[in-house]
Tab-separated table of C-alpha atoms in Angstrom:
chain	number	residue	atom	x	y	z
A	292	UNK	CA	0.000	0.000	0.000
A	293	UNK	CA	2.763	2.554	0.795
A	294	UNK	CA	4.337	1.784	-2.599
A	295	UNK	CA	0.964	2.337	-4.327
A	296	UNK	CA	0.504	5.677	-2.566
A	297	UNK	CA	4.027	6.721	-3.559
A	298	UNK	CA	3.409	5.791	-7.201
A	299	UNK	CA	0.107	7.678	-7.207
A	300	UNK	CA	1.790	10.726	-5.682
A	301	UNK	CA	4.615	10.692	-8.238
A	302	UNK	CA	2.216	10.272	-11.179
A	303	UNK	CA	-0.033	13.058	-9.901
A	304	UNK	CA	2.915	15.361	-9.262
A	305	UNK	CA	4.357	14.744	-12.733
A	306	UNK	CA	0.976	15.456	-14.376
A	307	UNK	CA	0.665	18.735	-12.485
A	308	UNK	CA	4.278	19.700	-13.204
A	309	UNK	CA	3.780	19.140	-16.941
A	310	UNK	CA	1.008	21.746	-16.905
A	311	UNK	CA	2.995	24.204	-14.762
A	312	UNK	CA	4.948	26.069	-17.488
A	313	UNK	CA	1.798	26.492	-19.599
A	314	UNK	CA	-0.116	27.663	-16.550
A	315	UNK	CA	2.507	30.235	-15.570
A	316	UNK	CA	2.914	31.374	-19.162
A	317	UNK	CA	-0.844	31.860	-19.501
A	318	UNK	CA	-1.099	33.876	-16.289
A	319	UNK	CA	1.994	35.917	-17.113
A	320	UNK	CA	0.532	36.805	-20.499
A	321	UNK	CA	-2.861	37.594	-19.001
A	322	UNK	CA	-1.406	39.800	-16.278
A	323	UNK	CA	0.703	41.647	-18.835
A	324	UNK	CA	-2.285	42.163	-21.106
A	325	UNK	CA	-4.505	43.278	-18.248
A	326	UNK	CA	-2.040	45.853	-17.000
A	327	UNK	CA	-0.542	47.023	-20.284
A	328	UNK	CA	-2.771	46.262	-23.257
A	329	UNK	CA	-6.263	45.277	-22.107
A	330	UNK	CA	-8.223	47.588	-24.413
A	331	UNK	CA	-6.119	46.824	-27.500
A	332	UNK	CA	-6.426	43.077	-26.875
A	333	UNK	CA	-10.199	43.263	-26.626
A	334	UNK	CA	-10.359	45.053	-29.972
A	335	UNK	CA	-8.039	42.510	-31.604
A	336	UNK	CA	-9.934	39.480	-30.321
A	337	UNK	CA	-13.233	40.932	-31.442
A	338	UNK	CA	-11.934	40.965	-35.017
A	339	UNK	CA	-11.213	37.239	-35.090
A	340	UNK	CA	-14.903	36.534	-35.539
A	341	UNK	CA	-15.838	32.908	-36.205
A	342	UNK	CA	-12.229	31.779	-36.798
A	343	UNK	CA	-11.309	31.552	-33.130
A	344	UNK	CA	-12.467	27.907	-32.754
A	345	UNK	CA	-10.477	26.850	-35.829
A	346	UNK	CA	-7.281	28.217	-34.319
A	347	UNK	CA	-8.172	26.657	-30.973
A	348	UNK	CA	-8.643	23.251	-32.599
A	349	UNK	CA	-5.244	23.481	-34.307
A	350	UNK	CA	-3.466	24.416	-31.085
A	351	UNK	CA	-5.346	21.737	-29.146
A	352	UNK	CA	-3.865	19.025	-31.385
A	353	UNK	CA	-0.373	19.732	-30.020
A	354	UNK	CA	0.380	16.635	-27.869
A	355	UNK	CA	0.236	18.088	-24.372
A	356	UNK	CA	-2.525	18.888	-21.895
A	357	UNK	CA	-1.061	22.171	-20.670
A	358	UNK	CA	-2.665	24.259	-23.380
A	359	UNK	CA	-6.141	23.169	-22.276
A	360	UNK	CA	-5.287	24.565	-18.824
A	361	UNK	CA	-4.167	27.827	-20.394
A	362	UNK	CA	-7.326	27.950	-22.537
A	363	UNK	CA	-9.537	27.449	-19.467
A	364	UNK	CA	-7.895	30.427	-17.814
A	365	UNK	CA	-8.133	32.498	-20.985
A	366	UNK	CA	-11.858	31.742	-21.047
A	367	UNK	CA	-12.265	32.631	-17.362
A	368	UNK	CA	-10.567	35.924	-18.208
A	369	UNK	CA	-13.028	36.360	-21.116
A	370	UNK	CA	-10.234	36.428	-23.682
A	371	UNK	CA	-11.645	33.607	-25.822
A	372	UNK	CA	-15.187	32.544	-26.734
A	373	UNK	CA	-17.036	29.450	-25.439
A	374	UNK	CA	-16.686	27.868	-28.878
A	375	UNK	CA	-12.921	28.379	-28.891
A	376	UNK	CA	-12.674	26.723	-25.466
A	377	UNK	CA	-14.787	23.768	-26.656
A	378	UNK	CA	-12.590	23.489	-29.761
A	379	UNK	CA	-9.431	23.326	-27.654
A	380	UNK	CA	-10.934	20.722	-25.311
A	381	UNK	CA	-12.184	18.519	-28.162
A	382	UNK	CA	-8.867	18.644	-30.009
A	383	UNK	CA	-6.608	18.153	-26.976
A	384	UNK	CA	-4.584	14.993	-27.538
A	385	UNK	CA	-2.096	14.876	-24.621
A	386	UNK	CA	-0.832	11.339	-23.896
A	387	UNK	CA	-2.648	9.574	-26.759
A	388	UNK	CA	-0.148	10.850	-29.359
A	389	UNK	CA	3.090	9.489	-27.819
A	390	UNK	CA	1.403	6.179	-26.953
A	391	UNK	CA	0.195	5.653	-30.531
A	392	UNK	CA	3.576	6.777	-31.888
A	393	UNK	CA	5.240	4.078	-29.784
A	394	UNK	CA	3.220	1.396	-31.609
A	395	UNK	CA	4.551	0.920	-35.182
A	396	UNK	CA	1.242	-0.390	-36.502
A	397	UNK	CA	-0.815	2.411	-34.974
A	398	UNK	CA	0.374	5.313	-37.150
A	399	UNK	CA	-2.742	5.197	-39.409
A	400	UNK	CA	-4.889	5.312	-36.275
A	401	UNK	CA	-2.961	8.357	-35.063
A	402	UNK	CA	-3.599	10.158	-38.349
A	403	UNK	CA	-7.310	9.374	-38.175
A	404	UNK	CA	-7.501	10.434	-34.525
A	405	UNK	CA	-5.854	13.814	-35.058
A	406	UNK	CA	-7.887	14.486	-38.200
A	407	UNK	CA	-11.170	13.646	-36.478
A	408	UNK	CA	-10.360	15.686	-33.370
A	409	UNK	CA	-9.266	18.673	-35.442
A	410	UNK	CA	-12.464	18.567	-37.510
A	411	UNK	CA	-14.673	18.029	-34.462
A	412	UNK	CA	-13.052	20.926	-32.603
A	413	UNK	CA	-13.461	23.329	-35.510
A	414	UNK	CA	-17.029	22.292	-36.427
A	415	UNK	CA	-18.512	22.084	-32.943
A	416	UNK	CA	-16.561	25.128	-31.739
A	417	UNK	CA	-18.010	27.288	-34.505
A	418	UNK	CA	-21.460	25.782	-33.869
A	419	UNK	CA	-21.302	26.626	-30.156
A	420	UNK	CA	-20.343	30.236	-30.870
A	421	UNK	CA	-23.145	30.581	-33.422
A	422	UNK	CA	-25.652	29.101	-30.962
A	423	UNK	CA	-24.507	31.412	-28.158
A	424	UNK	CA	-24.697	34.441	-30.443
A	425	UNK	CA	-28.135	33.472	-31.724
A	426	UNK	CA	-29.939	32.360	-28.567
A	427	UNK	CA	-28.188	33.878	-25.552
A	428	UNK	CA	-28.384	37.578	-24.705
A	429	UNK	CA	-25.125	39.465	-25.068
A	430	UNK	CA	-23.549	40.500	-21.782
A	431	UNK	CA	-21.155	43.332	-21.207
A	432	UNK	CA	-18.187	41.693	-19.517
A	433	UNK	CA	-14.796	43.206	-18.972
A	434	UNK	CA	-11.834	40.927	-19.634
A	435	UNK	CA	-10.195	39.537	-16.451
A	436	UNK	CA	-13.060	40.766	-14.211
A	437	UNK	CA	-14.085	37.354	-12.782
A	438	UNK	CA	-10.582	35.911	-12.837
A	439	UNK	CA	-9.005	38.699	-10.835
A	440	UNK	CA	-11.827	39.423	-8.420
A	441	UNK	CA	-10.648	39.529	-4.792
A	442	UNK	CA	-7.077	38.526	-5.687
A	443	UNK	CA	-5.522	41.966	-5.205
A	444	UNK	CA	-3.412	41.551	-8.333
A	445	UNK	CA	-3.628	45.244	-9.233
A	446	UNK	CA	-1.623	46.035	-6.110
A	447	UNK	CA	1.352	43.926	-7.239
A	448	UNK	CA	3.550	43.630	-10.285
A	449	UNK	CA	2.840	41.436	-13.275
A	450	UNK	CA	5.294	38.671	-12.307
A	451	UNK	CA	4.169	38.348	-8.687
A	452	UNK	CA	0.479	38.324	-9.595
A	453	UNK	CA	1.043	35.619	-12.247
A	454	UNK	CA	3.086	33.550	-9.795
A	455	UNK	CA	0.371	33.794	-7.125
A	456	UNK	CA	-2.332	32.582	-9.516
A	457	UNK	CA	-0.085	29.784	-10.779
A	458	UNK	CA	0.747	28.434	-7.303
A	459	UNK	CA	-2.920	28.426	-6.274
A	460	UNK	CA	-4.037	26.517	-9.371
A	461	UNK	CA	-1.047	24.148	-9.264
A	462	UNK	CA	-1.901	22.839	-5.795
A	463	UNK	CA	-5.564	22.534	-6.730
A	464	UNK	CA	-4.644	20.451	-9.796
A	465	UNK	CA	-2.220	18.348	-7.743
A	466	UNK	CA	-4.986	17.527	-5.257
A	467	UNK	CA	-7.341	16.526	-8.069
A	468	UNK	CA	-4.626	14.325	-9.585
A	469	UNK	CA	-3.939	12.530	-6.310
A	470	UNK	CA	-7.595	11.777	-5.618
A	471	UNK	CA	-8.301	10.535	-9.146
A	472	UNK	CA	-5.048	8.605	-9.401
A	473	UNK	CA	-5.754	6.733	-6.194
A	474	UNK	CA	-9.304	5.956	-7.318
A	475	UNK	CA	-8.174	4.602	-10.683
A	476	UNK	CA	-5.424	2.533	-9.053
A	477	UNK	CA	-7.891	0.923	-6.642
A	478	UNK	CA	-10.528	0.206	-9.317
A	479	UNK	CA	-8.091	-1.293	-11.840
A	480	UNK	CA	-7.939	-1.357	-15.633
A	481	UNK	CA	-9.799	-4.678	-16.035
A	482	UNK	CA	-12.770	-3.472	-13.986
A	483	UNK	CA	-12.949	-0.274	-16.029
A	484	UNK	CA	-12.868	-2.313	-19.237
A	485	UNK	CA	-15.897	-4.289	-18.056
A	486	UNK	CA	-17.683	-1.097	-17.066
A	487	UNK	CA	-17.115	0.267	-20.567
A	488	UNK	CA	-19.181	-2.588	-22.055
A	489	UNK	CA	-16.526	-4.037	-24.332
A	490	UNK	CA	-18.059	-4.731	-27.758
A	491	UNK	CA	-21.237	-2.720	-27.126
A	492	UNK	CA	-22.572	-0.064	-29.495
A	493	UNK	CA	-23.095	2.196	-26.462
A	494	UNK	CA	-19.375	2.398	-25.677
A	495	UNK	CA	-18.978	6.041	-26.816
A	496	UNK	CA	-21.514	7.158	-24.190
A	497	UNK	CA	-19.511	5.596	-21.361
A	498	UNK	CA	-16.036	6.309	-22.751
A	499	UNK	CA	-16.921	10.008	-22.981
A	500	UNK	CA	-17.742	9.968	-19.256
A	501	UNK	CA	-14.368	8.393	-18.445
A	502	UNK	CA	-12.702	11.125	-20.488
A	503	UNK	CA	-14.120	13.728	-18.110
A	504	UNK	CA	-11.676	12.620	-15.431
A	505	UNK	CA	-9.381	15.679	-15.251
A	506	UNK	CA	-6.176	13.692	-15.383
A	507	UNK	CA	-3.846	12.617	-18.202
A	508	UNK	CA	-4.137	9.042	-16.890
A	509	UNK	CA	-7.640	8.873	-18.387
A	510	UNK	CA	-6.330	9.348	-21.932
A	511	UNK	CA	-3.590	6.775	-21.279
A	512	UNK	CA	-6.196	4.254	-20.147
A	513	UNK	CA	-8.519	4.910	-23.097
A	514	UNK	CA	-5.684	4.632	-25.615
A	515	UNK	CA	-4.423	1.401	-24.113
A	516	UNK	CA	-7.912	-0.112	-24.101
A	517	UNK	CA	-8.262	0.807	-27.781
A	518	UNK	CA	-4.913	-0.795	-28.644
A	519	UNK	CA	-5.905	-4.009	-26.846
A	520	UNK	CA	-9.231	-4.127	-28.713
A	521	UNK	CA	-11.441	-3.437	-25.689
A	522	UNK	CA	-12.607	-0.097	-27.129
A	523	UNK	CA	-13.849	0.688	-30.618
A	524	UNK	CA	-12.227	3.571	-32.489
A	525	UNK	CA	-15.359	5.674	-32.048
A	526	UNK	CA	-15.439	5.027	-28.304
A	527	UNK	CA	-11.762	5.936	-27.994
A	528	UNK	CA	-12.392	9.152	-29.935
A	529	UNK	CA	-15.369	10.036	-27.715
A	530	UNK	CA	-13.314	9.534	-24.552
A	531	UNK	CA	-10.301	11.395	-25.898
A	532	UNK	CA	-12.522	14.287	-27.046
A	533	UNK	CA	-13.848	14.874	-23.533
A	534	UNK	CA	-10.414	14.107	-22.104
A	535	UNK	CA	-9.082	17.654	-21.932
A	536	UNK	CA	-6.412	16.748	-19.401
A	537	UNK	CA	-6.389	19.190	-16.504
A	538	UNK	CA	-8.329	21.792	-18.469
A	539	UNK	CA	-11.679	20.942	-16.902
A	540	UNK	CA	-10.281	21.131	-13.379
A	541	UNK	CA	-8.734	24.498	-14.219
A	542	UNK	CA	-12.053	25.688	-15.650
A	543	UNK	CA	-13.955	24.898	-12.455
A	544	UNK	CA	-11.270	26.551	-10.368
A	545	UNK	CA	-10.933	29.714	-12.469
A	546	UNK	CA	-14.455	30.319	-13.821
A	547	UNK	CA	-16.799	31.209	-10.966
A	548	UNK	CA	-20.025	30.330	-12.775
A	549	UNK	CA	-21.040	26.718	-12.026
A	550	UNK	CA	-24.059	26.671	-14.348
A	551	UNK	CA	-21.948	27.981	-17.196
A	552	UNK	CA	-19.319	25.309	-16.531
A	553	UNK	CA	-21.991	22.602	-16.538
A	554	UNK	CA	-23.356	23.896	-19.843
A	555	UNK	CA	-19.873	23.801	-21.361
A	556	UNK	CA	-19.386	20.233	-20.126
A	557	UNK	CA	-22.756	19.266	-21.581
A	558	UNK	CA	-21.793	20.713	-24.963
A	559	UNK	CA	-18.437	18.954	-24.791
A	560	UNK	CA	-20.055	15.623	-23.930
A	561	UNK	CA	-22.653	15.905	-26.696
A	562	UNK	CA	-20.032	16.811	-29.300
A	563	UNK	CA	-17.737	13.978	-28.201
A	564	UNK	CA	-20.493	11.345	-28.276
A	565	UNK	CA	-21.755	12.454	-31.695
A	566	UNK	CA	-18.198	12.364	-33.026
A	567	UNK	CA	-17.675	8.894	-31.576
A	568	UNK	CA	-20.846	7.453	-33.103
A	569	UNK	CA	-20.006	9.059	-36.454
A	570	UNK	CA	-16.541	7.445	-36.362
A	571	UNK	CA	-18.000	4.011	-35.647
A	572	UNK	CA	-20.336	4.476	-38.616
A	573	UNK	CA	-17.691	5.772	-41.046
A	574	UNK	CA	-14.662	3.674	-40.088
């Protein structure tokens, strides 16, 4: 048991450390923009129009989960749209890419995976922004207002404020990693495979729920189950589309609107499941 706890701690610490440079970089950029170029940035972002989700999907395909953390904080600071955030989350690939690269026969699967996730991120991201623009009333929100409320960052310099935010989020993510890592270690991979209804047409529905676990271990598990034949390609895609690494944990920590976060998770889940079923039908 002590060895298991040590392994869980090391895995959780490494996951959190991998996100640390992206987290600090995001906060450093945001603090700089807030203090030095807030108005100009708002004008620039407003000109991107519907292309924000496309760029988010491209960046999300980079094999790491740190950018999803940065995107969550950008959204909490109202620097990107809901559709751009969804695009980043859907396209985030993290550990799936190196695992598939390590298997010589899995390179075609890697190409399909990245292509599907890129397309899903762009299409559903644009759709979310169009839906929000069409059906939800526009709200006047200043960038950084929710993110920096009660933190006193205007009293300090850019570097210190960014460092304070980063340390707070880092320990929150580390705690999430430790709890989830211990739970997954106690449940076991075989039990999870049975829970995912190996061979069932409903696999994408369940795999997408597993992907919600805000830990890179979830994408490792889903990829391994696909390689062993316990998951269909569509189910693996569904799980990896909701598997935004630590981005979801960062979203709940940084964005102080629970109903909004639930709506974003609902949109993410629906997009991932639809993408998974479409993959099972096409491939």
